Structures are given as structure tokens and as C-alpha cells.
GROMACS .gro file of C-alpha atoms in nm:
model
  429
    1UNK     CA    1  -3.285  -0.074  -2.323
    2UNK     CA    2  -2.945  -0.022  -2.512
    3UNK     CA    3  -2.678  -0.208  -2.425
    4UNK     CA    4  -2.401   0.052  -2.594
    5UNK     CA    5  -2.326   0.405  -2.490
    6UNK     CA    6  -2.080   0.704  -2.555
    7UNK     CA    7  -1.901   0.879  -2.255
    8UNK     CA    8  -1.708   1.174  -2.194
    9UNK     CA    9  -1.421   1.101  -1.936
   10UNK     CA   10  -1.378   1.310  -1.666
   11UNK     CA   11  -1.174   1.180  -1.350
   12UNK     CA   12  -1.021   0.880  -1.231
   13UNK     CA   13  -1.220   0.719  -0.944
   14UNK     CA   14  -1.117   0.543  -0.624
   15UNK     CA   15  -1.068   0.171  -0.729
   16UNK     CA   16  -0.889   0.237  -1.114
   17UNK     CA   17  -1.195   0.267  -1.308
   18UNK     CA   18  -1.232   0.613  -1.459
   19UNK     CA   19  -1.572   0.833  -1.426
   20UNK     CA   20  -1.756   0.935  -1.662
   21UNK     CA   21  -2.064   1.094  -1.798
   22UNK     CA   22  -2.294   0.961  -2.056
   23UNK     CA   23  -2.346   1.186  -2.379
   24UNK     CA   24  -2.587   0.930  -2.552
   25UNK     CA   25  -2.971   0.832  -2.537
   26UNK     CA   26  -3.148   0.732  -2.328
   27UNK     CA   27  -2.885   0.694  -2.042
   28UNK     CA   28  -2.750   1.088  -2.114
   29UNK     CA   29  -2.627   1.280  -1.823
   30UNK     CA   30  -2.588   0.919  -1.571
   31UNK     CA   31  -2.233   0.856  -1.416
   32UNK     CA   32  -2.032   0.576  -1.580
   33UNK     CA   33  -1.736   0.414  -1.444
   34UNK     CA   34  -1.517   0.277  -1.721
   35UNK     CA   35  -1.154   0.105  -1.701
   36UNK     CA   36  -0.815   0.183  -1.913
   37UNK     CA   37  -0.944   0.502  -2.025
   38UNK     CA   38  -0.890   0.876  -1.940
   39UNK     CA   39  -0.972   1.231  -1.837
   40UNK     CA   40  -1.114   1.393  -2.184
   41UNK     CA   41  -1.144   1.135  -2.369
   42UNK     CA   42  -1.458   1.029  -2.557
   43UNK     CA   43  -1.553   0.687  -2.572
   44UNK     CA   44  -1.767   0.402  -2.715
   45UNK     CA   45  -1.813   0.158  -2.399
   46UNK     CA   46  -2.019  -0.155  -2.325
   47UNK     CA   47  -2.237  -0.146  -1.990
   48UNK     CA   48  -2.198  -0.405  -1.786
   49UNK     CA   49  -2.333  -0.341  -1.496
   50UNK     CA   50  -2.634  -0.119  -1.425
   51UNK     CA   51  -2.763   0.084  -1.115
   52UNK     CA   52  -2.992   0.305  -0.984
   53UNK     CA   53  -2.753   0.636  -1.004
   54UNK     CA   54  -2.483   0.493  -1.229
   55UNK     CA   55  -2.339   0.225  -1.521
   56UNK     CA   56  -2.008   0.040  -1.534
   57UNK     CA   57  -1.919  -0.033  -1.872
   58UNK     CA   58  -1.596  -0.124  -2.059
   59UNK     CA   59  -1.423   0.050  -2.348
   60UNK     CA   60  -1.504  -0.079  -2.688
   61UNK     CA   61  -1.341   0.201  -2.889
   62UNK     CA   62  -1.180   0.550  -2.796
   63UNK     CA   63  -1.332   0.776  -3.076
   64UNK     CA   64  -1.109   1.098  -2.912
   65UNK     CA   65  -0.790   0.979  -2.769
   66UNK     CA   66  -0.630   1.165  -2.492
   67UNK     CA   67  -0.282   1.284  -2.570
   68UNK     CA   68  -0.163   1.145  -2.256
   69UNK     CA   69  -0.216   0.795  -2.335
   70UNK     CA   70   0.064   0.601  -2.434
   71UNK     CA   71   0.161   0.246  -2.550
   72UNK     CA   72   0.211   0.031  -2.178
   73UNK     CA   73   0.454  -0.081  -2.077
   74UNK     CA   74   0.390  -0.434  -1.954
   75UNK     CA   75   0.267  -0.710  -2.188
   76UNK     CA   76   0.032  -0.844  -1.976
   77UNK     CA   77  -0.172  -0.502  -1.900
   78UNK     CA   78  -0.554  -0.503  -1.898
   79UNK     CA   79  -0.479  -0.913  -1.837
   80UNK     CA   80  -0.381  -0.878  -1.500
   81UNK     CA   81  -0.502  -0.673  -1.246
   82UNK     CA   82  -0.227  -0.499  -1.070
   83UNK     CA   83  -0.203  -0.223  -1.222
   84UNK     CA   84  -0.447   0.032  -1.338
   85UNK     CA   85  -0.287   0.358  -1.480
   86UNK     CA   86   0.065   0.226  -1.762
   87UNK     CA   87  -0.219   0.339  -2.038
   88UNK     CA   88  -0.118   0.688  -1.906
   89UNK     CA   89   0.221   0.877  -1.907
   90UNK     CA   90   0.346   0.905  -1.578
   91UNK     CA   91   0.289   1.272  -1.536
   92UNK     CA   92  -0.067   1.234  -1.656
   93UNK     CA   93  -0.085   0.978  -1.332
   94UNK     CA   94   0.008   1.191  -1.099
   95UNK     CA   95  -0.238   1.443  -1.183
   96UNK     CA   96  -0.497   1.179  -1.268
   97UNK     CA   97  -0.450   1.098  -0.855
   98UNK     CA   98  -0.410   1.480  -0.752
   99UNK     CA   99  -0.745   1.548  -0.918
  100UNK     CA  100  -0.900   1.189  -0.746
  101UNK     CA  101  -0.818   1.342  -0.398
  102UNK     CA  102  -0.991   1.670  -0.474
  103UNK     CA  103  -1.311   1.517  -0.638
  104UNK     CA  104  -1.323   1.279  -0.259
  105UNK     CA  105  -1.333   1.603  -0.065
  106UNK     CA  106  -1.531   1.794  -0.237
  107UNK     CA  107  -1.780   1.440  -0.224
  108UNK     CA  108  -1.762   1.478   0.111
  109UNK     CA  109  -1.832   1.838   0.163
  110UNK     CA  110  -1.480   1.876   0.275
  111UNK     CA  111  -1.327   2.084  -0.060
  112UNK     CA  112  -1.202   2.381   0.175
  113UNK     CA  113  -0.922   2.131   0.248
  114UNK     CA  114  -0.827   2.089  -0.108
  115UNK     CA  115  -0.573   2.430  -0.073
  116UNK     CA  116  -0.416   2.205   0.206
  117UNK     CA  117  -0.271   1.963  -0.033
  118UNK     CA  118   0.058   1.933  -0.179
  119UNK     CA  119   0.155   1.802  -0.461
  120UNK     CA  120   0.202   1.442  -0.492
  121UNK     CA  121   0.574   1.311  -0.414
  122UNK     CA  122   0.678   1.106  -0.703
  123UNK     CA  123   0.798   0.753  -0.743
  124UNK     CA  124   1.028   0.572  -0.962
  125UNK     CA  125   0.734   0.494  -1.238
  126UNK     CA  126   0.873   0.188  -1.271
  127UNK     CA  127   1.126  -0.160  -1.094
  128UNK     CA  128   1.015  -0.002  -0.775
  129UNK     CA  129   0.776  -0.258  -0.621
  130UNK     CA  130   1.019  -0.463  -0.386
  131UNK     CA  131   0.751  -0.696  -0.265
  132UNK     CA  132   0.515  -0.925  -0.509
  133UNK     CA  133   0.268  -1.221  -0.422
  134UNK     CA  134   0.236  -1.450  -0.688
  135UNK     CA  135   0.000  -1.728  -0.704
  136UNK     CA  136   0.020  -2.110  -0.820
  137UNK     CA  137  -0.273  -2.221  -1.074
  138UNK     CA  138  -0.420  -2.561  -1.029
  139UNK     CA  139  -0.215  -2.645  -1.362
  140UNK     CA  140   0.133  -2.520  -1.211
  141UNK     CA  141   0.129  -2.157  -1.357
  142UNK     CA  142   0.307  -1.877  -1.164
  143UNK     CA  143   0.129  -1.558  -1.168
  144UNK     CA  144  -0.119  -1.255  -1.068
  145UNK     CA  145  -0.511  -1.293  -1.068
  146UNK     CA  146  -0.675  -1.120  -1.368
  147UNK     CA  147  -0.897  -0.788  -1.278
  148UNK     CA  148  -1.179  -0.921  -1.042
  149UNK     CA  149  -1.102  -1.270  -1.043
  150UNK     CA  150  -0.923  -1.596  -0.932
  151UNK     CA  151  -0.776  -1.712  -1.286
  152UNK     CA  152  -0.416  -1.689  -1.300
  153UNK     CA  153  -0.258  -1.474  -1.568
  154UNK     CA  154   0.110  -1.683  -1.604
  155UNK     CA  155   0.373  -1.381  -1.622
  156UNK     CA  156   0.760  -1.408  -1.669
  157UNK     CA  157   0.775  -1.077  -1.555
  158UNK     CA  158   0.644  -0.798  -1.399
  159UNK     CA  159   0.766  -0.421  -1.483
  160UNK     CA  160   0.668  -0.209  -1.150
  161UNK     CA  161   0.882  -0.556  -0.988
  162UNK     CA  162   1.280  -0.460  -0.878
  163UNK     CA  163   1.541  -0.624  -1.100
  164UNK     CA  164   1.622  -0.906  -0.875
  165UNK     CA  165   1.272  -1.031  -0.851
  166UNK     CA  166   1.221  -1.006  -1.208
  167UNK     CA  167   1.544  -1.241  -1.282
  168UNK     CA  168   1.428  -1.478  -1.091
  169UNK     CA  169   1.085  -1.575  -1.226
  170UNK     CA  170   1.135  -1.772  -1.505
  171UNK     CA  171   1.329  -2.039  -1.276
  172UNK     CA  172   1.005  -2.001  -1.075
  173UNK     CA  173   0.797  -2.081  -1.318
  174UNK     CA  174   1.000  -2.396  -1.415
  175UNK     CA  175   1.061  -2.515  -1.094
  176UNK     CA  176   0.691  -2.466  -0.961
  177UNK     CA  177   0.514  -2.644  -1.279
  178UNK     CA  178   0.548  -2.975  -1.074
  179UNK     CA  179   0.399  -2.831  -0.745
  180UNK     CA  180   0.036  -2.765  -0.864
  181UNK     CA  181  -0.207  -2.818  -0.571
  182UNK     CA  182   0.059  -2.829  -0.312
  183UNK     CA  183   0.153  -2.481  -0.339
  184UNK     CA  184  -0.108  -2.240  -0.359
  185UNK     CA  185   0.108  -1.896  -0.314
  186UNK     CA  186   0.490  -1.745  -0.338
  187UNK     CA  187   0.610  -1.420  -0.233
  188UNK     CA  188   0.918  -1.225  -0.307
  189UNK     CA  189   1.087  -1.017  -0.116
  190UNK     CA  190   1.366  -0.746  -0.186
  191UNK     CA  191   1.631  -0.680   0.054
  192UNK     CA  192   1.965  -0.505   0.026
  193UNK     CA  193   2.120  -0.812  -0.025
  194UNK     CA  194   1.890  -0.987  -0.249
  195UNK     CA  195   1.589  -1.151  -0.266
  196UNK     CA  196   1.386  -1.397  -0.042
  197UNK     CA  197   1.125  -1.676  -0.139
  198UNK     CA  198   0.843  -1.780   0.064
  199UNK     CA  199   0.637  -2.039  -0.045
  200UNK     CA  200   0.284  -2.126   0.081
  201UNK     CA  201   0.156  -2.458   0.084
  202UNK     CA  202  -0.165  -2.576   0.029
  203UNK     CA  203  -0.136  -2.923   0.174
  204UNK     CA  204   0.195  -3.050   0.373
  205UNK     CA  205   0.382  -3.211   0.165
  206UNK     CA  206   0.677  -3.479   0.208
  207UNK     CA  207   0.983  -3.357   0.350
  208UNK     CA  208   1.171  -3.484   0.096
  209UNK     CA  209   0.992  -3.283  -0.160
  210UNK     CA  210   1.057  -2.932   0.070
  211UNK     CA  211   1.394  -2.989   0.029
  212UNK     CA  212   1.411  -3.047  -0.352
  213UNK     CA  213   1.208  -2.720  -0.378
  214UNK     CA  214   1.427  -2.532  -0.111
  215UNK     CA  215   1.751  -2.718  -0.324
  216UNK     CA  216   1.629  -2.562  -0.664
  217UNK     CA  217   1.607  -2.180  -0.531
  218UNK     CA  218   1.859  -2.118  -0.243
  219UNK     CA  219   2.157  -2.086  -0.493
  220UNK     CA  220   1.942  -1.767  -0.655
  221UNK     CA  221   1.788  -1.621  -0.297
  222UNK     CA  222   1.955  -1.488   0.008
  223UNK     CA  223   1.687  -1.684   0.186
  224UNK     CA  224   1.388  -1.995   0.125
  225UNK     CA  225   1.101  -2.043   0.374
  226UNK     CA  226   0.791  -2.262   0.370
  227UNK     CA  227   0.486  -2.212   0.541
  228UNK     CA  228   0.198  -2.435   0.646
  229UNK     CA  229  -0.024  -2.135   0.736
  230UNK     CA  230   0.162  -1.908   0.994
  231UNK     CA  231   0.388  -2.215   1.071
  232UNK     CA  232   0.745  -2.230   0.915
  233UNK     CA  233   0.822  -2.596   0.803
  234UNK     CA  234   1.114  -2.547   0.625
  235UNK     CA  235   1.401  -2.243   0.560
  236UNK     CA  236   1.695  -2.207   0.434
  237UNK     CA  237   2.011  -1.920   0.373
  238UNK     CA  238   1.914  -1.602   0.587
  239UNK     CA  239   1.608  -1.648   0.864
  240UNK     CA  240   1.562  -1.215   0.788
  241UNK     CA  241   1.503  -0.972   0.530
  242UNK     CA  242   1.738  -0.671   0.580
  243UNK     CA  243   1.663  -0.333   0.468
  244UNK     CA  244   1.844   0.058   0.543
  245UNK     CA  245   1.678   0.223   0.720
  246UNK     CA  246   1.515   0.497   0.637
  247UNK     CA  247   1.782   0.840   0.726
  248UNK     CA  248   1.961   0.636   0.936
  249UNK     CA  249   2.272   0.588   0.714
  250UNK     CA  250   2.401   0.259   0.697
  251UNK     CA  251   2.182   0.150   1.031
  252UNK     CA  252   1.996  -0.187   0.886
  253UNK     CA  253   1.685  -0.364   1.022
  254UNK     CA  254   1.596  -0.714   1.006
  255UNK     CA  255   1.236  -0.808   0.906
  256UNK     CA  256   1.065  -1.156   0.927
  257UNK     CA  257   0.984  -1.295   0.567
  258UNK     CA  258   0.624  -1.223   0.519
  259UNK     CA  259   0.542  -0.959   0.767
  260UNK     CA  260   0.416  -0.619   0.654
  261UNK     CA  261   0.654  -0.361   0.555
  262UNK     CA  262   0.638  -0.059   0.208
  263UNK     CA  263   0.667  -0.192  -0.103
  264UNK     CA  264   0.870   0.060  -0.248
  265UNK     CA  265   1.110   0.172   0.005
  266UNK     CA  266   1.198   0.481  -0.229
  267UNK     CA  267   0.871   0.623  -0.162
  268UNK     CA  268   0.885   0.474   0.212
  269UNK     CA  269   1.198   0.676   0.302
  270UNK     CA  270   1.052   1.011   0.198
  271UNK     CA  271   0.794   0.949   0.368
  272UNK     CA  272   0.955   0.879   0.684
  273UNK     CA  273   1.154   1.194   0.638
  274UNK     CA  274   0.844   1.416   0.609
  275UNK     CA  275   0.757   1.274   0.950
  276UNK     CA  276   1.057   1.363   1.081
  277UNK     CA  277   1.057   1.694   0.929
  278UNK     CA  278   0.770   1.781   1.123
  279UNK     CA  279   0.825   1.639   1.477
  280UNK     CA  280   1.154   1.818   1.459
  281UNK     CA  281   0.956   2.144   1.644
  282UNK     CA  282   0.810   1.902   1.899
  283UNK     CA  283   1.155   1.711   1.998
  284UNK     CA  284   1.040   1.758   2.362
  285UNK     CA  285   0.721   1.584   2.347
  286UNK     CA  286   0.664   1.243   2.390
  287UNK     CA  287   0.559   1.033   2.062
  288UNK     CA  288   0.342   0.780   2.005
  289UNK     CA  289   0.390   0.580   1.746
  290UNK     CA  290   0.014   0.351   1.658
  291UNK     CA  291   0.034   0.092   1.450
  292UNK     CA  292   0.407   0.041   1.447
  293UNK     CA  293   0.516  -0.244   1.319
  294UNK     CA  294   0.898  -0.355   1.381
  295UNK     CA  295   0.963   0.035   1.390
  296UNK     CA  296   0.939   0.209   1.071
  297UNK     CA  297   0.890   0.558   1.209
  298UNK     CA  298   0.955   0.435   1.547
  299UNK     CA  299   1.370   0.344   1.489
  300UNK     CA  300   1.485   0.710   1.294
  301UNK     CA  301   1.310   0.894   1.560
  302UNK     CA  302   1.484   0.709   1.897
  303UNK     CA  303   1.840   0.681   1.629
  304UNK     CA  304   1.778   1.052   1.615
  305UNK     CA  305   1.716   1.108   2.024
  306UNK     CA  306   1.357   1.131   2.013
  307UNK     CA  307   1.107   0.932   2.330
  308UNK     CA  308   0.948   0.704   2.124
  309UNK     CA  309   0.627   0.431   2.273
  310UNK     CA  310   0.582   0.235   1.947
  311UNK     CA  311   0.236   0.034   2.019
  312UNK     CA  312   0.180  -0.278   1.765
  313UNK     CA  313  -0.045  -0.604   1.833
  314UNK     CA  314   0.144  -0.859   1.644
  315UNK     CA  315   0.397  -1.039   1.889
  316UNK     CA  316   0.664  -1.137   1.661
  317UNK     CA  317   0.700  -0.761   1.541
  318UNK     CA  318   0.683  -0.590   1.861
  319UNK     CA  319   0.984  -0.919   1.956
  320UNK     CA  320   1.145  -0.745   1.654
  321UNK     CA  321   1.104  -0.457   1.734
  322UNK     CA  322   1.230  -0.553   2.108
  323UNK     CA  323   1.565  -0.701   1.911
  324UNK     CA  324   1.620  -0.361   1.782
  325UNK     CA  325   1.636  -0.179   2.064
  326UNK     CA  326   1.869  -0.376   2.208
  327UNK     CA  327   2.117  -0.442   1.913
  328UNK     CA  328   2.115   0.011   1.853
  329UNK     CA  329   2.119   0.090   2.247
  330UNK     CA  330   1.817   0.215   2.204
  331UNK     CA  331   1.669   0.166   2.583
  332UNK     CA  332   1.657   0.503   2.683
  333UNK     CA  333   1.469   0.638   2.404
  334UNK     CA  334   1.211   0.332   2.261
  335UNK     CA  335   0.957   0.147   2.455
  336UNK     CA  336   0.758  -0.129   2.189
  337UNK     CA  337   0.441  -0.241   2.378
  338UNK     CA  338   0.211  -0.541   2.270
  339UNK     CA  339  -0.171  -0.402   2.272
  340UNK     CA  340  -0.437  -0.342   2.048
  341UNK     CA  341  -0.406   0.040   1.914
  342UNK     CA  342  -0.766   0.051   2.081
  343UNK     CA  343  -0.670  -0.046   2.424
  344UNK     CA  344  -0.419   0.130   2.454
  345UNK     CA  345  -0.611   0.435   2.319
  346UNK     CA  346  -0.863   0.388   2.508
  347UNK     CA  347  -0.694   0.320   2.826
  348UNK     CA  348  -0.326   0.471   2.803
  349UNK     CA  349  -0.307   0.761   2.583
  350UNK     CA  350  -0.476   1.016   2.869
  351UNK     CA  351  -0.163   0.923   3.032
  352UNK     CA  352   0.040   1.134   2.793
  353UNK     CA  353  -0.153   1.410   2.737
  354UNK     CA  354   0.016   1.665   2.423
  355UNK     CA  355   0.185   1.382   2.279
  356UNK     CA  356   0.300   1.382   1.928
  357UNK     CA  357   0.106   1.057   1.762
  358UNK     CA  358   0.203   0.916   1.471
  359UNK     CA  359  -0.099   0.636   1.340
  360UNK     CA  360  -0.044   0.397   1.053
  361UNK     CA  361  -0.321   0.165   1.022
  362UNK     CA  362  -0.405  -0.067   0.775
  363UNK     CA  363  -0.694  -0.012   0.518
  364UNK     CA  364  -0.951   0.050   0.732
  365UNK     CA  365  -0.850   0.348   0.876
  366UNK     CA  366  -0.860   0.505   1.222
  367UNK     CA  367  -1.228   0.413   1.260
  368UNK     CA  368  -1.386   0.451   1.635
  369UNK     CA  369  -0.993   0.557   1.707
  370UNK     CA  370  -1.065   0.859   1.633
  371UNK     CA  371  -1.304   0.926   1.878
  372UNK     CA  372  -1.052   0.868   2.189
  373UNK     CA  373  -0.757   1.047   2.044
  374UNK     CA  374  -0.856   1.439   2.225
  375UNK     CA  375  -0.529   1.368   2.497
  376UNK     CA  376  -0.273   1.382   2.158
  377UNK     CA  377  -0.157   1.722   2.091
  378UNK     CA  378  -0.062   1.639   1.696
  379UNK     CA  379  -0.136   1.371   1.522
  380UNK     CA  380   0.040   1.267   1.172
  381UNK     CA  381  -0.231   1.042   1.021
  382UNK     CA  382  -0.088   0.813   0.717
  383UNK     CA  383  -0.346   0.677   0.531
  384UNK     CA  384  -0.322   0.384   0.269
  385UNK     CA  385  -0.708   0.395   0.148
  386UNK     CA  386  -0.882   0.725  -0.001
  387UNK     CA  387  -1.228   0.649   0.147
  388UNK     CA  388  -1.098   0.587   0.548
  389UNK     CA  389  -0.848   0.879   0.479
  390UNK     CA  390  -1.144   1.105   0.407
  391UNK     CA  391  -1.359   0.980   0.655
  392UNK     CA  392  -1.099   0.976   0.907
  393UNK     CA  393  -1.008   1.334   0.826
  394UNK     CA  394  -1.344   1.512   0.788
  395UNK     CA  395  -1.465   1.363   1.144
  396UNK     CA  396  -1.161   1.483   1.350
  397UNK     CA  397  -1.207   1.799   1.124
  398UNK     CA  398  -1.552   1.869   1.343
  399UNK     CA  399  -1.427   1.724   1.650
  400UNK     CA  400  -1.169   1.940   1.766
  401UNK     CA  401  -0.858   1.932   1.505
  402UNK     CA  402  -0.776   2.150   1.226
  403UNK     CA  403  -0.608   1.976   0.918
  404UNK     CA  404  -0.307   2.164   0.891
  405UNK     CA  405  -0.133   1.967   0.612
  406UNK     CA  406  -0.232   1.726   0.317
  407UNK     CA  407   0.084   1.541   0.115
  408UNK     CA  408   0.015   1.280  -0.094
  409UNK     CA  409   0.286   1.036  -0.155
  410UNK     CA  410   0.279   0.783  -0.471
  411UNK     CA  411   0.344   0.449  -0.289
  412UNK     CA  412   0.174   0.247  -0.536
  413UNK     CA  413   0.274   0.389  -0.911
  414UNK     CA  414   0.085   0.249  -1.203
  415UNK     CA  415  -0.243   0.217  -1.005
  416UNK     CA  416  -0.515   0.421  -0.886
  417UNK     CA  417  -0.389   0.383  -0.528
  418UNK     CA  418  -0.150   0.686  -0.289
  419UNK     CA  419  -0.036   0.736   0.037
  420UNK     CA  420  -0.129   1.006   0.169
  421UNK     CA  421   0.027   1.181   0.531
  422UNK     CA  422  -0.219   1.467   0.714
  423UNK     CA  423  -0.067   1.667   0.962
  424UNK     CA  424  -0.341   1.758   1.287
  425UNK     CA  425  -0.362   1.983   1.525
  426UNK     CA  426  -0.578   2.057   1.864
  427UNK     CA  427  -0.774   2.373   1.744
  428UNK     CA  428  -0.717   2.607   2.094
  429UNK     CA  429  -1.053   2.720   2.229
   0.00000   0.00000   0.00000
């Protein structure tokens, strides 16, 4: 059994690696999934892993180089695993993903909704990423986790990172080197005033020691906290992370440090803007907005006059949220409830039948949603995750909706991950 194989590169697969089909003996004609490498190129790989319908393997030599590969970027590339795609010009990305999408429908017999999609809406390639986790090495390094691992790559930079996050990592990694064991995580997080720290301890530590660590940064941040899991023992400078937001002029909103919101805001206020776009024709219905948050979509529609129920489980963003209705005089038009998207599904949504729905969920997708969602006259589905997006889409596809639009949005530039926003309609029997 060889252990060494040549490939022909054909698409990039969900998760980074690229496919791949095997031109040598005696594994010719299986699938291969190879990293750093790309569409129609051919390649000397390694297997590393093998199964009963396909290999993994990794690149020993490119014998036919692609002419879209380039030089990356980042030094640490191929060490640590956040990105998948700087071995690529951006352009070549963007197709790489367009084609990605295509290959999952037509995988899941679904390829008659490949002339719904629209090209992908491009990002800044890179400085975009307003919003990095770093972790703290048992020997007091600062940096990401290597691809499919736990060992700490130490970085004094990171190039799809904003400006102000990037200036202040080498203090980081000074100050940090003494708080091995104690602090196991830090995250940064880009406002439009600067940026705010949070560090994550591992074990409590003296109080004395907080405020040396909080004393080293808060002259660099516009706001310090530490956590002991989801409690805050210390903070300093602002309690918030403010951000514009999105089409609503100068209109900002306040965010707890550490709770969910886009990475690259760029990318997050087009996105909003296409949702807005296309409730514009429904401006008398009543939305629903799943999965909410603090208010993403939920704030620009009520700024702009819209009925908004926003509908998020987690109490300190639907408190948040609750703030922000209040502060714009928004009473009228937004209504945050606390509930399970399920529940309230489940229980509430025949309530207000034809409503406009907008669902953002995490990762996993719409799931058993789906199945109690026939009272919504449109739904605009945002999807995070290729594999729930296309399982999400092709079962409402048979059960009563018609995909009317597919735009992919490139969230997450320099990987293998995209955003993607599906417009839905009741089909009318």
C-alpha cells in the first residue's frame, strides 16, 4: 500500500482543504482532500488519513502551479490555523467559494438553485477582522492554535486583524509572559473608539495581581475586563463596546465585551442593507426578527419605521437590546422578547401569520425550526455554515417555499468560510 500519490485539484471543499482526484496507482480515480493547494493544480501529496470513499493527504510538492497562487501574506500561514485561502489571490478566493457553493448543491441534488446565486459580495481581503481570540500557552505565549490542534503558535501579529488590534499585541505578549496558567484566553475587540481587552482566567487570581494586569493595558484600550467564567471580576475604562450602526448614520450601539456580534462590520453592514433592501416591499407586514441578538437587523429596521419583534434567549442581550429601545424612542416600533427561537416558533409565530422573518442562527442552522415556520410569509435565512445552509434550504425547498434568492457574502476572507443570505417565499397553491 503506497503511502505517496499525485492529484489533480479540482475545488475547494467545505472546511479549507481542497478536493481532489487521484491520477496515480493504485488509489487512481479516489477523492483526496488536500490543504494549501488549488483548483488545477497537480500535486505530489502525502496521505494521511485513509477511508473507505476517500484520502486526506498533505502537499509535498506542486509539480503544476496554479497561476493564482501567490506568496501569503502572513508569516505565520500554514502554522496557524485561521486562515485557509492567503496561498490564493483574492479574486481566485472568491471564485474558489462561488464554485464551493455550487459543488454543495449539486451534492445535494439541489443544482437547479445554482442560477439563484449571486455573486459573492466582497470584503476588504485584508485588517478587516475586528474581533480575535487569542490564547495563553502554559509557557506565557500569546497566540492562535495551529491547524487541528491545542499548541499555541506565538504571533506578534495577525494580517486579516484591524490596525488597532494589531498595535497592541506585542505589549500583550510582554505583559502576559508572567501570567502563564492563570490566564488561559484574551480577546480583542474593535470599536469606533478603540479597542477592548478581555481576559479569561484560568484560576482566580489575587486582586492585587488583576489590577497590575488591568494597570499595564488600560492606557492602550478604551476598556479592560476580567472574567472568572461568565463572571466579571475586574474592569476598567468603558463597561461597552460601541459600534455605528449599520445605515443608521451616526446612530451607535453599545455591546457587552464578549457577546456575539460580525467580525468584520464592513461585510456586516452590507449585509444588513440587503435585508433592508428587500423588506422595503413588505413595510406593512410585521417582522420577526429570530435569533436577534442586541438588534443587528432588528435596530435599522424600527430607526427606519418598520414593527419589529426581535426574539433572542440570552438575557443580557435582549436587556441590551431593551436599553436601546429606550435610549432611540424606539417603543412604538421594537418589542425584544426573552424565549428560545423554538418556543416561540412553536407557540407564537401562528399568531402573526404573513410575517416577514428574518432568522440568524448560529452554526447549526435552522434545524427542526424549519418545520414550524408555514405561518411566515418570507423568510430571509442567513446562514454562517455551508452544510446547515444547504440542508436548511433544500428541506423548506420541498415543504412549501420556493428559494427566490441566493447572495453570498464574504464575512470571513482568507478562509474557506461565507455568509450566505436566501430570500423565501410561500409557493401559492
Amino acid at each position: 500500500m503506497t503511502s505517496e500519490i499525485t492529484a489533480e485539484i479540482e475545488n475547494l471543499a467545505v472546511g479549507g482543504a481542497f478536493i481532489g482526484k487521484v491520477t496515480s496507482q493504485p488509489e487512481q480515480g479516489m477523492k483526496v482532500f488536500i490543504p494549501y493547494v488549488a483548483p488545477g493544480e497537480k500535486v505530489h501529496a502525502r496521505i494521511t488519513k485513509r477511508c473507505e470513499s476517500y484520502l486526506e493527504a498533505q502537499v509535498i510538492e506542486i509539480d503544476q502551479p496554479s497561476p493564482q497562487r501567490i506568496s501569503p501574506v502572513c508569516p505565520y500561514y500554514q502554522q496557524c490555523g485561521g486562515c485557509e485561502l492567503q496561498h490564493g489571490s483574492y479574486q481566485a478566493q472568491l471564485v474558489w467559494k462561488y464554485e464551493m457553493i455550487k459543488s454543495a448543491l449539486k451534492a445535494r441534488g439541489a443544482e437547479n438553485l445554482s442560477s439563484l446565486l449571486a455573486p459573492i459580495v466582497a470584503s476588504p481581503p485584508y485588517g478587516y477582522r475586528r474581533r480575535v481570540t487569542l490564547h495563553l500557552s502554559k509557557e506565557g505565549q500569546l497566540g492562535f492554535y495551529q491547524p487541528n490542534s491545542r499548541t499555541v503558535v506565538t504571533v506578534q501579529s495577525c494580517a486579516v486583524a484591524t490596525l488597532d488590534i494589531n498595535r497592541l499585541l506585542p505589549k500583550l505578549q510582554n505583559i502576559l509572559s508572567s501570567y502563564a496558567g492563570a490566564i488561559i484566553r484574551v480577546a480583542l475587540e474593535q470599536g469606533i473608539e478603540g479597542v477592548h481587552v478581555i481576559f479569561y482566567l484560568a484560576k482566580r487570581i489575587a486582586r492585587e495581581e488583576v489590577e497590575k494586569l488591568l494597570s499595564h493595558v488600560k492606557a492602550d484600550v478604551t476598556g479592560a475586563t476580567v472574567l472568572e467564567g461568565e463572571t466579571v471580576v475586574a474592569q476598567t475604562g468603558s463597561s461597552v463596546v460601541r459600534l455605528e450602526i449599520p445605515t443608521a448614520g451616526d446612530k451607535i450601539v453599545e455591546l457587552p465585551p464578549g457577546a456575539f456580534s460580525q467580525v468584520n462590520w464592513e461585510i456586516n453592514s452590507a449585509l444588513v442593507s440587503a435585508v433592508l433592501q428587500r423588506i422595503q416591499a413588505d413595510s406593512t407586514n410585521q417582522i420577526i426578527d429570530l435569533y436577534s441578538g442586541a438588534g443587528n437587523f432588528s435596530l435599522p429596521l424600527a430607526l427606519q419605521g418598520h414593527a419589529v419583534i426581535a426574539v433572542e434567549v440570552e438575557k443580557r442581550l435582549v436587556d441590551l437590546g431593551i436599553d436601546n429601545v429606550i435610549r432611540f424612542k424606539l417603543g412604538k416600533q421594537l418589542k425584544f422578547i426573552q424565549s428560545t427561537v423554538e418556543k416561540f416558533v412553536k407557540d407564537e409565530l401562528k399568531f402573526h401569520f404573513g410575517a416577514t422573518v428574518i432568522a440568524d442562527p448560529p452554526r447549526s442552522g435552522l434545524g427542526k425550526v424549519a418545520m414550524n415556520m408555514s405561518a411566515a410569509g418570507k423568510i430571509l435565512l442567513i446562514s454562517c455554515h455551508l452544510p446547515s445552509f444547504i440542508r436548511d434550504v433544500v428541506f423548506m425547498s420541498q415543504h412549501g417555499w420556493k428559494v427566490k434568492e441566493i447572495i453570498p457574502f464574504d464575512m470571513f476572507a482568507q478562509t474557506a468560510y461565507v455568509e450566505i443570505l436566501t430570500v423565501l417565499e410561500r409557493e401559492r397553491r
